[in-house]
mmCIF file of C-alpha atoms and ligand atoms in Angstrom:
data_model
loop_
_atom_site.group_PDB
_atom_site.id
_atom_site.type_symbol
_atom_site.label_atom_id
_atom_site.label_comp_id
_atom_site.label_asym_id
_atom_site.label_seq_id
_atom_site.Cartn_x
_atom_site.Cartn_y
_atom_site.Cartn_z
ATOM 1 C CA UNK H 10 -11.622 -87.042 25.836
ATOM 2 C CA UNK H 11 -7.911 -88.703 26.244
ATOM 3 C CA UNK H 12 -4.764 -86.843 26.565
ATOM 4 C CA UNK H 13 -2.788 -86.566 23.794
ATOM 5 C CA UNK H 14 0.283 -89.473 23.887
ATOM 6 C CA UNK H 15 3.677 -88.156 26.057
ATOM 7 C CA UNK H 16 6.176 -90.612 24.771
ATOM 8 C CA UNK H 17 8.967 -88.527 25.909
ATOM 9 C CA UNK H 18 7.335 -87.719 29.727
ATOM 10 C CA UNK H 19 9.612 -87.419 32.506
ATOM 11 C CA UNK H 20 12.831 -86.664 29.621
ATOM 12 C CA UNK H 21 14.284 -83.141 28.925
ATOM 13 C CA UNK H 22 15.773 -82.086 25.829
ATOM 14 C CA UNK H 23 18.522 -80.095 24.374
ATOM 15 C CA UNK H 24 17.648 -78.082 21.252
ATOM 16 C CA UNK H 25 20.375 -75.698 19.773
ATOM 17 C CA UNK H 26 19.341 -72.684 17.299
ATOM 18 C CA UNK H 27 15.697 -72.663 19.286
ATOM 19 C CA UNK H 28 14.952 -69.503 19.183
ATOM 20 C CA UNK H 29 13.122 -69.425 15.836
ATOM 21 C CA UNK H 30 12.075 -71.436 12.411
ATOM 22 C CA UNK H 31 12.255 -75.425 13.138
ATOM 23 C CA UNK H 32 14.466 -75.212 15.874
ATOM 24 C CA UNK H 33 11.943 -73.417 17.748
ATOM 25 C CA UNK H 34 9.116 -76.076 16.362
ATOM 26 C CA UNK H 35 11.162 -78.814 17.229
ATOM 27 C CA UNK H 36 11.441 -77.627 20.891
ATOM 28 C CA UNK H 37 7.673 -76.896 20.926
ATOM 29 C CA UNK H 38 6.739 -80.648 19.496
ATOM 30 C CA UNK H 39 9.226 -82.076 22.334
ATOM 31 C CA UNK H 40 7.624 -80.556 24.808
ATOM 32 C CA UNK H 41 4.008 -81.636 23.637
ATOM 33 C CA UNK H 42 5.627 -85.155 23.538
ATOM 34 C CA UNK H 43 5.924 -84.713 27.658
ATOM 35 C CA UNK H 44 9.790 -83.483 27.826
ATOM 36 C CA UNK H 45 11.304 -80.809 29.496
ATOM 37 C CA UNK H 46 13.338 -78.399 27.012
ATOM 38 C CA UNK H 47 16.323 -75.928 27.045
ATOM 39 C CA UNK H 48 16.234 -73.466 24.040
ATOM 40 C CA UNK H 49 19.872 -72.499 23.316
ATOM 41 C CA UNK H 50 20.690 -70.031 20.716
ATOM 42 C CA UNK H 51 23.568 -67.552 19.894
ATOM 43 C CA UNK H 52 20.632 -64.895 20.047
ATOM 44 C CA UNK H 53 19.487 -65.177 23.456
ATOM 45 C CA UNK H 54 16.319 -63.090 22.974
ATOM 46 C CA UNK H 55 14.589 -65.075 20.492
ATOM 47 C CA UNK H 56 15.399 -68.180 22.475
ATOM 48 C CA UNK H 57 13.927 -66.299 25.411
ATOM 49 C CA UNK H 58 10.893 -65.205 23.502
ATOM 50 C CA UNK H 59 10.453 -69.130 21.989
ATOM 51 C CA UNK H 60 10.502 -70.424 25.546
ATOM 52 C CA UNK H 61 8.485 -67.934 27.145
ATOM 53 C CA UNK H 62 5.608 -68.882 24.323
ATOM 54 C CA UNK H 63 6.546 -72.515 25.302
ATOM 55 C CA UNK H 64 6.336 -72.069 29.221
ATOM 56 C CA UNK H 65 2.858 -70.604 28.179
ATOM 57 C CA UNK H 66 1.364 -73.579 27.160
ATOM 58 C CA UNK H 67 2.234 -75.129 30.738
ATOM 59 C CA UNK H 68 5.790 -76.638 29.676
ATOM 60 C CA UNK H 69 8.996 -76.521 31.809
ATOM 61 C CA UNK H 70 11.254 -75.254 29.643
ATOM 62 C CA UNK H 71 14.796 -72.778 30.095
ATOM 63 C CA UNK H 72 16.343 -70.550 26.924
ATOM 64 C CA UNK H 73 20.359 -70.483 26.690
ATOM 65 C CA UNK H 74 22.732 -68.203 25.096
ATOM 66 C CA UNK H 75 24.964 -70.567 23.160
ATOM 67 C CA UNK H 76 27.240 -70.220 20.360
ATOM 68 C CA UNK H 77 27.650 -74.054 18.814
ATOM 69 C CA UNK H 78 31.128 -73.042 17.567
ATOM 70 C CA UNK H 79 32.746 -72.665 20.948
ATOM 71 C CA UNK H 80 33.412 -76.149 22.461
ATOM 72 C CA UNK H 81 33.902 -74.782 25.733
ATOM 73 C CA UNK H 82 30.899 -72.866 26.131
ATOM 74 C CA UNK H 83 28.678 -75.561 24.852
ATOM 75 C CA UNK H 84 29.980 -77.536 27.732
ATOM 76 C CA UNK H 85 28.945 -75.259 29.992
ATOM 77 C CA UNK H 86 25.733 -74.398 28.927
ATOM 78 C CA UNK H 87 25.300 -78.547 28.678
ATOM 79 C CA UNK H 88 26.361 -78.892 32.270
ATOM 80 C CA UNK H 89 23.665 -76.399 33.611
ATOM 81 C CA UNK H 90 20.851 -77.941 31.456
ATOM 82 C CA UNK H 91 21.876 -81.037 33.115
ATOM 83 C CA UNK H 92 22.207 -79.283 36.822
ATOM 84 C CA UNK H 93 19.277 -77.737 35.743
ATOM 85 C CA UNK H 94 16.942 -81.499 34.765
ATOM 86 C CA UNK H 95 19.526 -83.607 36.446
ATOM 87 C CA UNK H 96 20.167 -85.334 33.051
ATOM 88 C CA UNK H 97 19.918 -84.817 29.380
ATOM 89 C CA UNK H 98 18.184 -88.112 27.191
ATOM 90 C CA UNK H 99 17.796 -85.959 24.125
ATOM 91 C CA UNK H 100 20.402 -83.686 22.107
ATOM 92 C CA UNK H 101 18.575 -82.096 18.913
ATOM 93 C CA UNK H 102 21.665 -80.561 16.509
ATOM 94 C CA UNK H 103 20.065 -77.815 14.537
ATOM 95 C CA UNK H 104 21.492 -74.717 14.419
ATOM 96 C CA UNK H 105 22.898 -73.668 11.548
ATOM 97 C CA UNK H 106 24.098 -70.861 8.994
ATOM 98 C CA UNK H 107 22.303 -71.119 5.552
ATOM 99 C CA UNK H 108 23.430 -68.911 3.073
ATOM 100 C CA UNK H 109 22.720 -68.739 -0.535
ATOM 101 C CA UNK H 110 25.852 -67.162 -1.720
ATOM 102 C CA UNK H 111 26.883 -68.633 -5.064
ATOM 103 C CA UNK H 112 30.088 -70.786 -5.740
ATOM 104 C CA UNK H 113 31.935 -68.125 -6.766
ATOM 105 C CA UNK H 114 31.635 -65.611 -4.680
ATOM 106 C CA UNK H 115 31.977 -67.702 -1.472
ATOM 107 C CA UNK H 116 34.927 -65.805 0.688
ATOM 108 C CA UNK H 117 37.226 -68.064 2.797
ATOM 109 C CA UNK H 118 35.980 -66.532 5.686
ATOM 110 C CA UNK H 119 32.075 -67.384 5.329
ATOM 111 C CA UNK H 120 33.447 -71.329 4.162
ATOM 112 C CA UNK H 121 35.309 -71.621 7.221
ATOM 113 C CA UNK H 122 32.194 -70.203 9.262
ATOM 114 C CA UNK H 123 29.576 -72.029 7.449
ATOM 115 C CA UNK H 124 31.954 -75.193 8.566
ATOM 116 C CA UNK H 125 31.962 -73.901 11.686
ATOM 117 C CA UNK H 126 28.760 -74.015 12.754
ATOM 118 C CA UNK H 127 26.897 -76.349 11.060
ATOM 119 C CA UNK H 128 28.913 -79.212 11.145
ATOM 120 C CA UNK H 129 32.360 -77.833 14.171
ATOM 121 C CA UNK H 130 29.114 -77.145 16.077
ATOM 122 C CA UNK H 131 27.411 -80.588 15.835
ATOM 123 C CA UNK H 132 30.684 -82.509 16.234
ATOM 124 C CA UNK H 133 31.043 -80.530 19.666
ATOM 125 C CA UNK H 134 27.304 -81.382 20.645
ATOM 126 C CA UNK H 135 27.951 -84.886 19.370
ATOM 127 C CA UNK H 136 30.655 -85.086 22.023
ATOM 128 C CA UNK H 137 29.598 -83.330 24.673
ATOM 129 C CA UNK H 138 26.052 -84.926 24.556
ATOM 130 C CA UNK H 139 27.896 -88.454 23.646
ATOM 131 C CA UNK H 140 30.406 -88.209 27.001
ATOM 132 C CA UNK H 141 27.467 -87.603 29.025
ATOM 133 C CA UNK H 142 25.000 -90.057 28.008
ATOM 134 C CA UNK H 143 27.224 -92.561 27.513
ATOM 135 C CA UNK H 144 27.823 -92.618 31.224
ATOM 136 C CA UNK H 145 23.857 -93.164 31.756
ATOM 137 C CA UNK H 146 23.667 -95.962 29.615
ATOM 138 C CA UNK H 147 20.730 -94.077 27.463
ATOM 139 C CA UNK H 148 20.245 -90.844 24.794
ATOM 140 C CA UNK H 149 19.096 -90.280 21.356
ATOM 141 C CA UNK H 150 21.141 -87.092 19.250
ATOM 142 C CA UNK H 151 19.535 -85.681 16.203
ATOM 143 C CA UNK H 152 21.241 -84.304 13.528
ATOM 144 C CA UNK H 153 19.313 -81.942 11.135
ATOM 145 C CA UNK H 154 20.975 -82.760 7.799
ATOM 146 C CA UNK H 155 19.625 -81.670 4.654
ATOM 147 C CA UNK H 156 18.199 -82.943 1.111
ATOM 148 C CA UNK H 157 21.075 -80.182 -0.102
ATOM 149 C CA UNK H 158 23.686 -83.252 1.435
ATOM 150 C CA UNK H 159 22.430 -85.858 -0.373
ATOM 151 C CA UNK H 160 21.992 -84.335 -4.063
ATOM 152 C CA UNK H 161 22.989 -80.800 -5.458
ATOM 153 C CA UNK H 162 21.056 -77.868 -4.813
ATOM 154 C CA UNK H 163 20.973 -74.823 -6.664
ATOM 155 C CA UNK H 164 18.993 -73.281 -3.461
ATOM 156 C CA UNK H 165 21.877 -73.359 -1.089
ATOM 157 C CA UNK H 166 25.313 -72.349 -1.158
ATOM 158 C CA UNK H 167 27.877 -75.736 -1.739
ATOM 159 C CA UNK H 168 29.327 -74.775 1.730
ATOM 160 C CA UNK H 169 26.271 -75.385 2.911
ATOM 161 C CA UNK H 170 25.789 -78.693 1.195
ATOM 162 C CA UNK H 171 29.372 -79.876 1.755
ATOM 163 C CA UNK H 172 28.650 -79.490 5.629
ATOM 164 C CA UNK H 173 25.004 -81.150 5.511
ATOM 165 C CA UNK H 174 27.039 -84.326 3.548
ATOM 166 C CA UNK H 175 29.641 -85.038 6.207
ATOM 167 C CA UNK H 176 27.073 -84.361 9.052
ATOM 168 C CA UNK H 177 25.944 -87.706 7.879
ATOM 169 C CA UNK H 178 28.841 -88.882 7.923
ATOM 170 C CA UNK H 179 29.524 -87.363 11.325
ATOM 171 C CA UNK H 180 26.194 -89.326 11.972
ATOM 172 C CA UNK H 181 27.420 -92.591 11.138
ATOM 173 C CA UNK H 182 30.735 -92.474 13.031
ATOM 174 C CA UNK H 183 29.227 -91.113 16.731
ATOM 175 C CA UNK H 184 26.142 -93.978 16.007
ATOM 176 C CA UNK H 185 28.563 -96.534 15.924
ATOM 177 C CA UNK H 186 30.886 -95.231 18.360
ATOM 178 C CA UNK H 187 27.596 -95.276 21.263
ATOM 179 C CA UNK H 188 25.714 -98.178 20.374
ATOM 180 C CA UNK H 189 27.500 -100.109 22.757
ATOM 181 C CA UNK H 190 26.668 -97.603 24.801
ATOM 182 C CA UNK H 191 22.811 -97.445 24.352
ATOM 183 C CA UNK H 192 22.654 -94.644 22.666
ATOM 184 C CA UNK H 193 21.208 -93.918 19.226
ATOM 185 C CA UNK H 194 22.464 -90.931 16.990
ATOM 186 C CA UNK H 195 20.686 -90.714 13.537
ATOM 187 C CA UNK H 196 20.218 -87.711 10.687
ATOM 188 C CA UNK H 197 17.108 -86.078 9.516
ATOM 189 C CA UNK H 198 17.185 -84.791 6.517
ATOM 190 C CA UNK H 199 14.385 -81.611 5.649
ATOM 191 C CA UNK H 200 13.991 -80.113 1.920
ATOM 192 C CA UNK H 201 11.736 -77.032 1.630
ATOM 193 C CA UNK H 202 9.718 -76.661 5.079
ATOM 194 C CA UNK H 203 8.016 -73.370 5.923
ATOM 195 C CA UNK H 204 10.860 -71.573 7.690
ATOM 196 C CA UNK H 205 12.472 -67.849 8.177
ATOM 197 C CA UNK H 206 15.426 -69.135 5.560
ATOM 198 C CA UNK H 207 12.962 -70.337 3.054
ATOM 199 C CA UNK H 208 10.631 -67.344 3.404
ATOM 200 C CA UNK H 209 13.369 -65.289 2.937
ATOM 201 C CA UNK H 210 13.956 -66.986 -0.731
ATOM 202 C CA UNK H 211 12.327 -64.728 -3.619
ATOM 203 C CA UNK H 212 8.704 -65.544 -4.958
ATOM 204 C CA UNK H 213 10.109 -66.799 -8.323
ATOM 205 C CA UNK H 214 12.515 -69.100 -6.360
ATOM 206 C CA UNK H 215 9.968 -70.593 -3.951
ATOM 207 C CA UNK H 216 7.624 -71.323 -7.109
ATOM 208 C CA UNK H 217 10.333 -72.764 -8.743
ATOM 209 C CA UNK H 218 11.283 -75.120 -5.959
ATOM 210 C CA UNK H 219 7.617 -76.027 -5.330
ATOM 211 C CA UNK H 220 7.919 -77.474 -8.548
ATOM 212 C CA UNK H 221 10.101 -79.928 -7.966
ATOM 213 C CA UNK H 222 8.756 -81.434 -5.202
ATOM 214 C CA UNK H 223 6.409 -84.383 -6.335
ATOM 215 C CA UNK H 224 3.782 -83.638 -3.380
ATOM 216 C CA UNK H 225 3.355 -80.271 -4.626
ATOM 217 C CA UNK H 226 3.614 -78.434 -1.334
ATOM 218 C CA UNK H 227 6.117 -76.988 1.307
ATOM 219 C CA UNK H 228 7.086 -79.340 4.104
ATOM 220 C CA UNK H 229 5.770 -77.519 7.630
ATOM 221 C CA UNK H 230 8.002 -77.353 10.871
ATOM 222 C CA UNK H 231 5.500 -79.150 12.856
ATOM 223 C CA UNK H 232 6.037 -82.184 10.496
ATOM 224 C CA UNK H 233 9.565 -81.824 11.289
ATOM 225 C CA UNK H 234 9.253 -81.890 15.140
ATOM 226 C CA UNK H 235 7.439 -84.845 15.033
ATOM 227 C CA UNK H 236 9.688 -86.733 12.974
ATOM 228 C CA UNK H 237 12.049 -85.713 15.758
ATOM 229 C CA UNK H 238 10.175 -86.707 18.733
ATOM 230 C CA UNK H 239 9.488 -90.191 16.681
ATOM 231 C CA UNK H 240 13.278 -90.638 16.496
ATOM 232 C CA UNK H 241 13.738 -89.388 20.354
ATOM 233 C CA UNK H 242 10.893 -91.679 21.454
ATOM 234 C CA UNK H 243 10.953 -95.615 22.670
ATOM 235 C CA UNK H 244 9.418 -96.315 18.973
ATOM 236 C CA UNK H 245 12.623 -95.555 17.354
ATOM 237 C CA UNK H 246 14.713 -97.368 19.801
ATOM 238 C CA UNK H 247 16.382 -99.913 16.919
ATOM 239 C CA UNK H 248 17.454 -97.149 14.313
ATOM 240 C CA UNK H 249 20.099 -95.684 14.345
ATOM 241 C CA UNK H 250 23.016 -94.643 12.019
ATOM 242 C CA UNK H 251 20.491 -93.713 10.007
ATOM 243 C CA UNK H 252 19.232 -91.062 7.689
ATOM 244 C CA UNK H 253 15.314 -89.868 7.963
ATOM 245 C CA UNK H 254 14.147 -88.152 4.737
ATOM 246 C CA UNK H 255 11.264 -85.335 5.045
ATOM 247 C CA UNK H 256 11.372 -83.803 1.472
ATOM 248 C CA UNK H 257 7.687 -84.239 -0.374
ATOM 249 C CA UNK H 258 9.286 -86.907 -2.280
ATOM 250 C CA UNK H 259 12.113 -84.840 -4.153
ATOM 251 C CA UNK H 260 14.687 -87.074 -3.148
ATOM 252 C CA UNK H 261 13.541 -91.092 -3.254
ATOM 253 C CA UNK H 262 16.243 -93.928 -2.795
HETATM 254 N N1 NAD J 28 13.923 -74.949 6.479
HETATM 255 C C1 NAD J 28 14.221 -75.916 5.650
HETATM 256 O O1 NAD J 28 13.558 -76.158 4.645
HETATM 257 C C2 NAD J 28 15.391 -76.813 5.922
HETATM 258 C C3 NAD J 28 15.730 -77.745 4.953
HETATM 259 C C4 NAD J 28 16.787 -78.597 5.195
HETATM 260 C C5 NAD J 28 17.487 -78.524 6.378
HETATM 261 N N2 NAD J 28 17.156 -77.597 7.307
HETATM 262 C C6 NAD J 28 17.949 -77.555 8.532
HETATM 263 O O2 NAD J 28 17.100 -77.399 9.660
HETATM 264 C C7 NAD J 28 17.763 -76.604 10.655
HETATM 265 C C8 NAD J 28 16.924 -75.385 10.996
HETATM 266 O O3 NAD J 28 16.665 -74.660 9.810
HETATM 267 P P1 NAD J 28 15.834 -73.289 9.798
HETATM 268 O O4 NAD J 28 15.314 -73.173 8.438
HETATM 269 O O5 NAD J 28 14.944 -73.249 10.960
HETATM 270 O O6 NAD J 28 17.046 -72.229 9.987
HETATM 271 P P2 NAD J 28 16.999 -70.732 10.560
HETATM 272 O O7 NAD J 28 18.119 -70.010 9.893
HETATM 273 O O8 NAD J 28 15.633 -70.168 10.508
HETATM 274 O O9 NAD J 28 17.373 -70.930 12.127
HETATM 275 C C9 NAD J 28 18.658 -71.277 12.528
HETATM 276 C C10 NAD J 28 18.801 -70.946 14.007
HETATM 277 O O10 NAD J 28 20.160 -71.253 14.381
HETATM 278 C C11 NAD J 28 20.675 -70.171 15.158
HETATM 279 N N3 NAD J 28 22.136 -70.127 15.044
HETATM 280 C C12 NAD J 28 22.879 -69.701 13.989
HETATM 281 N N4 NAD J 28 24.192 -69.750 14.298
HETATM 282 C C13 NAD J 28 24.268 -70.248 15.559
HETATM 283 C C14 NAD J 28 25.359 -70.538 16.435
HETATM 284 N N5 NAD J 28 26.639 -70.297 16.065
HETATM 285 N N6 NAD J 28 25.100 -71.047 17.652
HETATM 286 C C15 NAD J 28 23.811 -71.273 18.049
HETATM 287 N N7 NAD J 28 22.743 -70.976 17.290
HETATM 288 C C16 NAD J 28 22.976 -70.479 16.047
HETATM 289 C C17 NAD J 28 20.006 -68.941 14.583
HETATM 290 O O11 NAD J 28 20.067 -67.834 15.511
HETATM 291 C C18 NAD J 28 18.589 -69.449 14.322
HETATM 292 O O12 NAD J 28 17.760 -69.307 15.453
HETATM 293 C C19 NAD J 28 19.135 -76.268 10.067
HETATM 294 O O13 NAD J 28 20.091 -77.207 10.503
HETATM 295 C C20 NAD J 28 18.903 -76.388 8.582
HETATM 296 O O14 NAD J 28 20.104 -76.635 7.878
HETATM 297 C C21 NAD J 28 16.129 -76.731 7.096
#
């Protein structure tokens, strides 16, 4: 019997929010793809429980204590990763806050926190990631985005969406700012995969979204992992700048 492919052998990868729903998927499809993984999350014990599952299975993988809003401490727990694998070829930008609090009822604080990490924390991964592989010549950054960024979404608070829209943007600016550089930086955008946050949605709402979603099923994480090792691997070595939808065909352009 042959091996299954390991596209991203001999790399190791940096997954924030790891330590459960796709983040956690994501860092358990990279390291099936052959890479070595650091789980970072603000809570440290379900990124330690995610990467004792992963070392499990055989991988060499590390879980981190991070909080994405603080610049400084993502540069430090970036630096050890890299002490740690001696470089980093893959940055995966996924932790985030999604609440479902309604327009008007959305506090100032929450807004600015909502801001804070999904889209403060990216920009500082973006740059941190960016300095670093820019010096080797070579990386690939991931940005989870979301459908609720591209078209409204009653699901999802509009903080939420407002942050998932300029991530792309955020996308755009760091891919063209490191192509020079040999390094790609491009957006996936999910709608409705099996997660914690969705399950967490009540029956009537889940039914309601299932609906609307033309291949009449919820997306799973392990289809978004490998979109993500696809977009980390050699294959996807010309794209970039760009936006990957993963939605069931709710959103088609
Ligand atoms: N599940 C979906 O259907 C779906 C759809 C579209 C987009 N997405 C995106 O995919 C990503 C993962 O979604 P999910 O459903 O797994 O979310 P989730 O809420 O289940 O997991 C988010 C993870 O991020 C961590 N986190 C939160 N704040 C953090 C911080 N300040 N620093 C570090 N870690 C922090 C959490 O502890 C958690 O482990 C998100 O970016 C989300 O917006 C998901």
């Amino acid at each position: 019997m042959s091996s299954p492919p390991s596209p991203l052998a001999g790399q190791a990868a940096f997954v924030t929010g790891a330590g459960q729903g796709l983040g956690a998927a994501i860092a358990r499809g990279l390291a099936e793809a052959g890479a070595r993984v650091v789980l970072a999350d603000i809570d440290a014990g379900s990124a330690e429980s995610a990467a004792a599952d992963l070392r499990a299975t055989g991988a060499d993988c590390i879980a981190m204590e991070l909080d994405v809003r603080n610049e400084p401490a993502f540069s430090r727990c970036f630096d050890a990763a890299v002490a740690r694998f001696d470089a980093i070829d893959v940055l995966v930008n996924n932790a985030a806050r999604t609440p479902f609090t309604s327009v008007w009822d959305i506090t100032p604080e929450e807004w600015d926190d909502v801001l804070a990490v999904n889209l403060r924390g990216s920009f500082f991964g973006c740059r941190i990631a960016g300095r670093h592989m820019r010096g080797r010549g070579s990386g690939r950054i991931v940005n989870l985005a979301s459908l609720a960024g591209q078209q409204p979404s009653a699901a999802t608070g509009v903080h939420y969406a407002a942050s998932k829209a300029a991530l792309l943007a955020l996308t755009r600016s760091f891919a063209q700012e490191l192509a020079p550089h040999g390094v790609t930086v491009n957006a996936l955008a999910p709608a409705a995969v099996r997660s914690p946050a969705l399950d967490a949605l009540n029956p009537a709402w889940q039914q309601a979204l299932k609906a609307q979603i033309p291949l009449a099923r919820f997306g799973q994480p392990e289809e978004v992992a490998a979109a993500v090792v696809y977009l980390a691997s050699p294959a996807a070595a010309f794209m970039t700048g760009a936006t990957l939808d993963l939605n069931g065909g709710r959103f088609m352009r």
